[in-house]
CSV table of C-alpha atoms in Angstrom, one decimal:
chain,number,residue,atom,x,y,z
A,1,MET,CA,36.3,62.8,-26.4
A,2,ASN,CA,33.1,62.1,-24.4
A,3,ARG,CA,33.4,60.5,-21.0
A,4,HIS,CA,29.8,59.4,-21.2
A,5,ARG,CA,30.5,57.1,-24.2
A,6,ASP,CA,33.3,55.2,-22.5
A,7,LEU,CA,31.6,51.8,-22.1
A,8,PRO,CA,34.8,49.8,-21.7
A,9,GLY,CA,35.9,52.2,-19.0
A,10,LEU,CA,32.6,51.8,-17.2
A,11,ILE,CA,32.8,48.0,-17.4
A,12,LEU,CA,36.4,48.1,-16.1
A,13,ALA,CA,35.4,50.4,-13.3
A,14,LEU,CA,32.5,48.1,-12.3
A,15,ALA,CA,34.6,45.0,-12.5
A,16,SER,CA,37.3,46.7,-10.3
A,17,ALA,CA,34.7,47.7,-7.7
A,18,VAL,CA,33.3,44.2,-7.6
A,19,ALA,CA,36.8,42.7,-7.3
A,20,VAL,CA,37.9,45.1,-4.5
A,21,LEU,CA,34.6,44.5,-2.6
A,22,THR,CA,35.1,40.7,-3.0
A,23,ALA,CA,38.7,41.0,-1.7
A,24,LEU,CA,37.4,43.2,1.2
A,25,GLY,CA,34.8,40.6,2.0
A,26,MET,CA,37.4,37.8,2.0
A,27,VAL,CA,39.8,39.8,4.2
A,28,PHE,CA,37.2,40.3,6.9
A,29,LEU,CA,34.9,37.2,6.5
A,30,TYR,CA,36.9,34.4,4.9
A,31,ALA,CA,40.5,34.8,6.1
A,32,PRO,CA,41.1,33.4,9.5
A,33,ARG,CA,42.3,35.5,12.5
A,34,GLU,CA,46.1,35.3,12.7
A,35,ALA,CA,47.2,33.6,15.9
A,36,THR,CA,50.1,36.0,17.0
A,37,MET,CA,49.0,39.4,15.7
A,38,GLY,CA,45.3,39.0,15.8
A,39,ASP,CA,42.9,41.2,13.6
A,40,VAL,CA,45.6,43.8,12.9
A,41,GLN,CA,47.2,41.2,10.5
A,42,ARG,CA,44.3,41.8,8.1
A,43,ILE,CA,46.1,45.0,7.0
A,44,PHE,CA,48.6,42.6,5.4
A,45,TYR,CA,46.3,41.8,2.4
A,46,PHE,CA,45.8,45.3,1.1
A,47,HIS,CA,49.4,46.4,2.2
A,48,VAL,CA,51.1,43.7,0.1
A,49,SER,CA,48.6,44.3,-2.8
A,50,SER,CA,49.2,48.0,-2.9
A,51,ALA,CA,53.0,47.5,-2.8
A,52,TRP,CA,52.7,45.0,-5.7
A,53,VAL,CA,50.7,47.4,-7.8
A,54,GLY,CA,53.2,50.2,-7.0
A,55,PHE,CA,56.1,48.0,-8.1
A,56,PHE,CA,54.3,46.9,-11.2
A,57,ALA,CA,53.3,50.5,-12.1
A,58,PHE,CA,57.0,51.6,-11.9
A,59,PHE,CA,58.0,48.6,-14.0
A,60,VAL,CA,55.5,49.8,-16.7
A,61,THR,CA,57.1,53.3,-16.5
A,62,PHE,CA,60.5,51.6,-16.9
A,63,LEU,CA,59.4,49.7,-20.0
A,64,ALA,CA,57.5,52.7,-21.5
A,65,GLY,CA,60.6,54.8,-20.9
A,66,ILE,CA,62.8,52.4,-22.9
A,67,LEU,CA,60.1,52.3,-25.7
A,68,TYR,CA,60.0,56.1,-25.8
A,69,LEU,CA,63.8,56.3,-26.2
A,70,ILE,CA,63.7,53.8,-29.0
A,71,ARG,CA,60.6,55.0,-30.9
A,72,GLY,CA,60.2,58.6,-29.7
A,73,GLU,CA,56.4,58.2,-29.7
A,74,ARG,CA,54.3,60.4,-27.4
A,75,ARG,CA,52.0,57.4,-26.4
A,76,TRP,CA,54.9,55.8,-24.5
A,77,ASP,CA,55.6,59.1,-22.6
A,78,ILE,CA,51.9,59.3,-21.7
A,79,LEU,CA,51.9,55.7,-20.5
A,80,ALA,CA,55.1,56.3,-18.3
A,81,LEU,CA,53.7,59.5,-16.8
A,82,SER,CA,50.3,58.0,-16.1
A,83,SER,CA,51.7,54.9,-14.5
A,84,VAL,CA,54.0,56.9,-12.2
A,85,GLU,CA,51.0,58.9,-10.9
A,86,VAL,CA,48.9,55.7,-10.2
A,87,GLY,CA,51.9,53.8,-8.9
A,88,LEU,CA,52.8,56.7,-6.5
A,89,THR,CA,49.3,56.5,-5.0
A,90,PHE,CA,49.6,52.8,-4.3
A,91,ILE,CA,53.2,53.0,-2.9
A,92,THR,CA,52.0,55.8,-0.6
A,93,MET,CA,49.2,53.5,0.5
A,94,ALA,CA,51.7,50.7,1.1
A,95,VAL,CA,54.0,52.9,3.2
A,96,ILE,CA,51.2,54.3,5.3
A,97,THR,CA,49.4,51.0,5.8
A,98,GLY,CA,52.8,49.4,6.6
A,99,SER,CA,53.4,52.0,9.3
A,100,LEU,CA,49.9,51.4,10.8
A,101,TRP,CA,50.6,47.7,10.9
A,102,ALA,CA,54.1,48.2,12.4
A,103,ARG,CA,52.8,50.2,15.3
A,104,PRO,CA,51.0,47.4,17.2
A,105,VAL,CA,53.4,44.7,16.0
A,106,TRP,CA,56.8,46.3,16.3
A,107,GLY,CA,55.8,49.0,18.8
A,108,THR,CA,56.7,51.8,16.5
A,109,TYR,CA,55.3,53.5,13.3
A,110,TRP,CA,58.7,53.7,11.7
A,111,THR,CA,62.2,52.3,12.0
A,112,TRP,CA,65.1,52.9,9.6
A,113,GLU,CA,65.6,49.3,8.6
A,114,PRO,CA,66.6,48.5,5.0
A,115,ARG,CA,63.1,47.8,3.5
A,116,LEU,CA,61.5,50.9,5.0
A,117,THR,CA,64.4,53.1,4.3
A,118,ILE,CA,64.4,52.1,0.6
A,119,SER,CA,60.6,52.6,0.5
A,120,ALA,CA,61.0,56.1,1.8
A,121,VAL,CA,63.7,56.9,-0.7
A,122,GLN,CA,61.7,55.3,-3.5
A,123,LEU,CA,58.6,57.4,-2.6
A,124,LEU,CA,60.7,60.6,-2.7
A,125,ILE,CA,62.3,59.7,-6.0
A,126,TYR,CA,59.0,59.1,-7.7
A,127,ILE,CA,57.5,62.3,-6.2
A,128,ALA,CA,60.5,64.1,-7.7
A,129,TYR,CA,59.7,62.5,-11.2
A,130,GLY,CA,56.7,64.8,-11.6
A,131,MET,CA,58.3,67.9,-10.2
A,132,LEU,CA,61.5,67.6,-12.2
A,133,ARG,CA,59.6,66.7,-15.3
A,134,ARG,CA,57.7,70.0,-15.1
A,135,ALA,CA,61.0,71.9,-14.6
A,136,VAL,CA,62.3,70.8,-18.0
A,137,GLU,CA,61.4,73.0,-20.9
A,138,GLY,CA,60.1,71.7,-24.2
A,139,PRO,CA,57.8,68.7,-24.6
A,140,GLU,CA,60.4,66.5,-26.3
A,141,ARG,CA,63.2,67.3,-23.9
A,142,GLN,CA,60.7,66.8,-21.0
A,143,ALA,CA,59.7,63.4,-22.3
A,144,ARG,CA,63.3,62.3,-22.9
A,145,PHE,CA,64.4,63.4,-19.5
A,146,ALA,CA,61.4,61.6,-17.9
A,147,ALA,CA,62.1,58.4,-19.8
A,148,VAL,CA,65.7,58.3,-18.6
A,149,TYR,CA,64.6,59.2,-15.0
A,150,GLY,CA,61.9,56.5,-15.0
A,151,ILE,CA,64.5,53.9,-16.2
A,152,VAL,CA,67.0,54.9,-13.5
A,153,ALA,CA,64.5,55.3,-10.8
A,154,PHE,CA,63.3,51.7,-11.4
A,155,VAL,CA,66.5,50.5,-9.6
A,156,THR,CA,64.6,51.1,-6.3
A,157,VAL,CA,62.1,48.3,-7.1
A,158,PRO,CA,64.5,45.4,-7.2
A,159,LEU,CA,66.5,47.0,-4.4
A,160,SER,CA,63.3,47.2,-2.2
A,161,TRP,CA,62.3,43.6,-3.3
A,162,PHE,CA,65.6,42.0,-2.4
A,163,SER,CA,66.4,44.2,0.6
A,164,ILE,CA,64.6,41.8,3.0
A,165,ARG,CA,66.8,38.9,1.6
A,166,TRP,CA,70.1,40.7,1.3
A,167,TRP,CA,70.2,42.6,4.6
A,168,ARG,CA,69.3,41.9,8.2
A,169,THR,CA,65.7,43.2,8.5
A,170,ILE,CA,62.6,42.9,10.7
A,171,HIS,CA,60.3,43.1,7.8
A,172,PRO,CA,58.5,39.8,7.1
A,173,ASP,CA,59.2,37.9,3.9
A,174,ILE,CA,55.9,36.2,2.8
A,175,LEU,CA,57.5,34.2,0.0
A,176,THR,CA,60.1,32.4,2.2
A,177,GLY,CA,57.8,32.4,5.2
A,178,GLY,CA,60.3,34.4,7.2
A,179,GLY,CA,59.3,36.7,10.1
A,180,GLU,CA,56.6,36.0,12.6
A,181,MET,CA,53.8,35.1,10.2
A,182,THR,CA,52.8,31.8,8.6
A,183,LEU,CA,50.1,31.8,6.0
A,184,THR,CA,47.2,29.3,5.9
A,185,PRO,CA,45.6,28.2,2.6
A,186,ARG,CA,42.7,30.6,3.2
A,187,MET,CA,45.1,33.5,3.9
A,188,VAL,CA,46.9,32.7,0.6
A,189,GLN,CA,43.6,32.6,-1.3
A,190,THR,CA,42.6,36.0,0.2
A,191,LEU,CA,46.0,37.5,-0.7
A,192,LEU,CA,45.7,36.2,-4.3
A,193,VAL,CA,42.2,37.7,-4.7
A,194,SER,CA,43.4,41.0,-3.3
A,195,LEU,CA,46.4,41.0,-5.7
A,196,ALA,CA,44.1,40.4,-8.6
A,197,ALA,CA,41.6,43.1,-7.5
A,198,PHE,CA,44.3,45.7,-7.0
A,199,THR,CA,45.8,44.9,-10.4
A,200,LEU,CA,42.4,45.4,-12.0
A,201,LEU,CA,42.0,48.6,-10.1
A,202,TYR,CA,45.4,49.7,-11.4
A,203,VAL,CA,44.4,49.0,-15.0
A,204,THR,CA,41.2,51.0,-14.6
A,205,LEU,CA,42.9,54.0,-13.0
A,206,LEU,CA,45.8,53.9,-15.5
A,207,ARG,CA,43.3,53.8,-18.4
A,208,GLN,CA,41.5,56.8,-17.1
A,209,ARG,CA,44.7,58.7,-16.5
A,210,ILE,CA,45.9,58.0,-20.1
A,211,ARG,CA,42.6,59.2,-21.5
A,212,LEU,CA,43.0,62.4,-19.5
A,213,GLU,CA,46.5,63.0,-20.9
A,214,ARG,CA,45.3,62.3,-24.5
A,215,PHE,CA,42.4,64.7,-23.9
A,216,ALA,CA,44.8,67.4,-22.8
A,217,ASP,CA,47.0,66.8,-25.9
A,218,ALA,CA,44.0,67.0,-28.2
A,219,LEU,CA,42.9,70.3,-26.5
A,220,ALA,CA,46.3,71.8,-26.8
A,221,ALA,CA,46.5,70.9,-30.5
A,222,LEU,CA,43.1,72.5,-31.0
A,223,LYS,CA,44.2,75.7,-29.3
A,224,MET,CA,47.3,75.8,-31.6
A,225,THR,CA,45.1,75.7,-34.7
A,226,LYS,CA,43.1,78.7,-33.4
B,1,MET,CA,38.1,46.0,15.8
B,2,PRO,CA,41.7,47.4,16.2
B,3,VAL,CA,41.9,51.1,15.4
B,4,TYR,CA,45.0,50.5,13.3
B,5,LEU,CA,43.1,48.1,11.1
B,6,VAL,CA,40.3,50.7,10.5
B,7,ALA,CA,42.8,53.4,9.9
B,8,ALA,CA,44.7,51.3,7.3
B,9,TYR,CA,41.6,50.6,5.3
B,10,ALA,CA,40.5,54.2,5.6
B,11,VAL,CA,43.9,55.1,4.0
B,12,PHE,CA,43.2,52.8,1.1
B,13,TRP,CA,39.7,54.3,0.4
B,14,GLY,CA,40.9,57.8,1.1
B,15,LEU,CA,43.9,57.7,-1.3
B,16,THR,CA,41.8,55.9,-4.0
B,17,PHE,CA,39.2,58.6,-3.7
B,18,VAL,CA,41.8,61.4,-3.9
B,19,LEU,CA,43.3,59.9,-7.2
B,20,VAL,CA,39.8,59.3,-8.7
B,21,PHE,CA,38.7,62.8,-7.7
B,22,SER,CA,41.9,64.4,-9.0
B,23,ILE,CA,41.5,62.7,-12.5
B,24,TRP,CA,37.8,63.7,-12.6
B,25,ALA,CA,38.5,67.3,-11.6
B,26,ARG,CA,41.2,67.7,-14.3
B,27,GLN,CA,38.9,66.1,-16.8
B,28,ARG,CA,36.1,68.5,-15.9
B,29,ARG,CA,38.5,71.5,-16.3
B,30,LEU,CA,39.5,70.3,-19.7
B,31,GLU,CA,35.9,69.8,-20.7
B,32,ARG,CA,35.1,73.4,-19.6
B,33,GLU,CA,38.1,74.6,-21.7
B,34,LEU,CA,36.8,72.7,-24.7
B,35,GLU,CA,33.3,74.2,-24.2
B,36,ALA,CA,34.8,77.7,-24.0
B,37,LEU,CA,36.8,77.0,-27.2
B,38,LYS,CA,33.6,75.8,-29.0
B,39,LYS,CA,31.7,78.9,-27.9
B,40,ALA,CA,34.4,81.2,-29.1
B,41,GLN,CA,34.6,79.5,-32.5
B,42,PRO,CA,31.5,81.1,-34.3
B,43,SER,CA,32.6,84.7,-33.4
B,44,ASP,CA,36.1,83.9,-34.8
B,45,GLN,CA,34.7,83.1,-38.2
């Protein structure tokens, strides 16, 4: 495997960079200043996009886990593991940027309200995925355990999604227009471009992470033949 | 520009960099292992 020959990977990386820079340009130059919160509201675009990618990544792990249990093929285990790692990065981003947004708006970095509490639990559950996975002996047992764990852990995604509708919360709901923020058409366009850019970035990073795991497998197989 | 806004976007770039660097560093380690394996091959035969 030669990383210099990965032309599709290079094209994807360039496309992601252009998309993220376009989104960034729209956040600061195209989207209007929000009336109540001012410039700090501009955190919203990348905060929501990183949360979306985190949720999507955990959904991919959930699906890959089911496919691994049905077919027992290593590629589904690789996809699940890679997606958790990328998803965890984006969920961490969402939690930290959310805290930085909350400080000037709510007057505190953190409050134990339903959405934030579930996000914290979700973060810990997916951090544990990697740790527990390594604790299991034998590649097949490890993959089977990880598949079941990834399926069960996914319950935190719908829980987090619906927490702002099911329970009393101060977290804004952008879909129903709840909370203190109303989106103008330019804000919606900026959000949609950010969501697309982050999704493309996720695909690029996931692809690289999968290639890394395959490389490690090929190397391990080569060592076994020596 | 509010300091929280700057910090939030710094977190985005920082964490993206950490993930990209981590993948790159692991890839380099594997490449070095592969090179070592290739170098060891002629003496084995």
